[in-house]
XYZ file of C-alpha atoms in Angstrom:
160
model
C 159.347 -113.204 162.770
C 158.624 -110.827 165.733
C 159.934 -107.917 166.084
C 161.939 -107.096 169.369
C 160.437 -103.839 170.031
C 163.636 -103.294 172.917
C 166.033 -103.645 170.321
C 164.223 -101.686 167.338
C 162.582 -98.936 168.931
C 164.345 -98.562 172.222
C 163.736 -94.702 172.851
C 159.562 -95.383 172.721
C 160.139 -97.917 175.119
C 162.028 -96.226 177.433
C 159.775 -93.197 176.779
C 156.894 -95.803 178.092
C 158.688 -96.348 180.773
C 158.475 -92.846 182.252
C 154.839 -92.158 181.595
C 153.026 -90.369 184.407
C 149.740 -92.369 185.601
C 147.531 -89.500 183.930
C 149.314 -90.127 180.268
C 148.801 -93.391 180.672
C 145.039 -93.135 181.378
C 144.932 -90.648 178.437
C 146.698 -92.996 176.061
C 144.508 -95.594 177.304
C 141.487 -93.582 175.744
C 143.114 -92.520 172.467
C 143.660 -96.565 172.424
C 140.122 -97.850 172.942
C 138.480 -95.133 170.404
C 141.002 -96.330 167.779
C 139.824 -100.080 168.799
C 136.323 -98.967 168.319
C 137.468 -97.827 164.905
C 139.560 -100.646 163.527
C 136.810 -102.948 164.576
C 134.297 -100.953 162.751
C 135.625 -102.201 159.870
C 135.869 -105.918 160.339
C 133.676 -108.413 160.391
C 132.152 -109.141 163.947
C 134.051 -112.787 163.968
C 137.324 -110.879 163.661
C 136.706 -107.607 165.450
C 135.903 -109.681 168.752
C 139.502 -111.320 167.883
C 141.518 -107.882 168.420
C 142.398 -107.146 171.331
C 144.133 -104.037 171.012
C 144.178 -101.617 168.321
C 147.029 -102.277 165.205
C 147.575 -98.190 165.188
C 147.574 -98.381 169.217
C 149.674 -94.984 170.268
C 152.580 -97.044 171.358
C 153.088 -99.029 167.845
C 152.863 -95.691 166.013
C 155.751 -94.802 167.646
C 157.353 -97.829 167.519
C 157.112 -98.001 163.690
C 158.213 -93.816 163.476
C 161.255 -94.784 165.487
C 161.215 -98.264 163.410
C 161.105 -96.417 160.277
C 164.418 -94.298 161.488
C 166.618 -96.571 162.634
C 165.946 -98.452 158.857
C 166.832 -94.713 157.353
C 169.678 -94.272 159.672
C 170.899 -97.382 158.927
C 170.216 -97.719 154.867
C 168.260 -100.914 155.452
C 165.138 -100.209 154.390
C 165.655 -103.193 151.723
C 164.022 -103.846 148.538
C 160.738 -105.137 149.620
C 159.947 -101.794 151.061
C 157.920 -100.398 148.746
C 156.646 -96.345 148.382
C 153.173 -97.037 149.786
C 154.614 -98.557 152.872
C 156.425 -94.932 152.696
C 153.352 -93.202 152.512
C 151.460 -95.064 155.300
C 154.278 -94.698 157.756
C 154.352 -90.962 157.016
C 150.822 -91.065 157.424
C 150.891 -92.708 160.674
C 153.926 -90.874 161.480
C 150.960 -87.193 160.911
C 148.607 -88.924 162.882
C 150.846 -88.785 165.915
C 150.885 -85.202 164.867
C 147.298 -84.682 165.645
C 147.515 -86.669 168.773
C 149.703 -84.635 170.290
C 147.658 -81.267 169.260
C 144.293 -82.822 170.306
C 146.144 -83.780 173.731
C 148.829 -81.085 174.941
C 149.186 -82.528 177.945
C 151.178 -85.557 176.112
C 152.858 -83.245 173.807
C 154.506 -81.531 177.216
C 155.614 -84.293 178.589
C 157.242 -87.861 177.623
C 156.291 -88.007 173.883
C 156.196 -84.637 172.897
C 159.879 -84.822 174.028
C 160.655 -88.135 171.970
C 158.641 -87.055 168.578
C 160.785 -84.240 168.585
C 164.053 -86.045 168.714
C 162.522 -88.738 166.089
C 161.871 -86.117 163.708
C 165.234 -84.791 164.003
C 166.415 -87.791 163.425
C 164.010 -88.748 160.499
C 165.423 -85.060 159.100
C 168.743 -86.035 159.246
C 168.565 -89.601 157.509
C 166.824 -88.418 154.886
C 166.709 -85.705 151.851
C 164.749 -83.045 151.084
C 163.213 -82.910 147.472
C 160.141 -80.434 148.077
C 157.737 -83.590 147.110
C 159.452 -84.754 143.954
C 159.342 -88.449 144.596
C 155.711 -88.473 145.850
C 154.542 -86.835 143.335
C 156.383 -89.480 140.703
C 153.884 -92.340 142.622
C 150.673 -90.470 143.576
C 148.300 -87.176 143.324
C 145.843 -88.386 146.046
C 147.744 -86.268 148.386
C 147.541 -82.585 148.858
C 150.321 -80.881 148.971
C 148.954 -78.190 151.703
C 147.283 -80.612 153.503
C 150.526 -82.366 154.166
C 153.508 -82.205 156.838
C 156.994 -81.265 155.840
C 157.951 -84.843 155.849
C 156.068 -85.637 152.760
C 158.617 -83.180 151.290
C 161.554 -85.711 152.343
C 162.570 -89.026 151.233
C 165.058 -91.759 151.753
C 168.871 -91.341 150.760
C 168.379 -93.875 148.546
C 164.870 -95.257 147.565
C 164.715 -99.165 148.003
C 161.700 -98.736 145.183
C 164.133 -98.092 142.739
C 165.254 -101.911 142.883
């Protein structure tokens, strides 16, 4: 089942929408040293199949704003499990170092919609100071981590 990106994540693709030519040529980078990556890790049958990278700058917002619009809406449903969690907060930190590495970006378009994501993100969920991480994992640091880490759903569908 495909997602309708339009429906599910329509403030990144509006936000695409209004790009200027030079973030678009910058994103287009970021996109084709993360393609260089993902293939790096597949064998050379598959790596010549993708085409574009999985963690391309436009799906990790997608899947932030994705990830919201579940919280917002208490849908996150019982299949979502904690290290889905984990990797969208991860993904959600690697934005997070786009946006530092490239300033330009962070000034414009997509600094503006990160910000209102994590607003919203804050608002749909709770703060427990790392409680419910902690209960699943140790691999992550607590220092080495954003303030999301220290949130988590209103109600965890892991619980189920």
């Amino acid at each position: 089942m495909a997602v309708d990106w339009a429906d599910d994540a329509p403030a990144t693709e509006t936000a695409w929408t209004r790009l200027t030519p030079a973030e678009r040529t910058t994103i287009e980078r970021i996109d084709a040293e993360r393609l260089h990556h993902e293939r790096a890790g597949m064998s050379p049958r598959f790596a010549d199949r993708l085409l574009e990278p999985q963690y391309a700058v436009r799906n990790r917002f997608r899947l932030w704003e994705h990830l919201i619009r579940r919280l917002e809406q208490d849908s996150l449903g019982d299949g979502y499990l904690i290290d889905l969690y984990f990797n969208d907060l991860a993904s959600r930190d690697s934005l997070g170092t786009i946006m530092e590495a490239h300033p330009e970006l962070a000034a414009g378009e997509l600094g503006t919609l990160l910000t209102s994501l994590d607003r919203r993100f804050d608002a749909a969920t709770d703060f427990d100071g790392g409680t419910e991480r902690r209960r699943w994992t140790t691999r992550f640091e607590s220092e080495q981590l954003s303030p999301r880490w220290s949130r988590r759903p209103r109600t965890l569908p892991w619980e189920h």
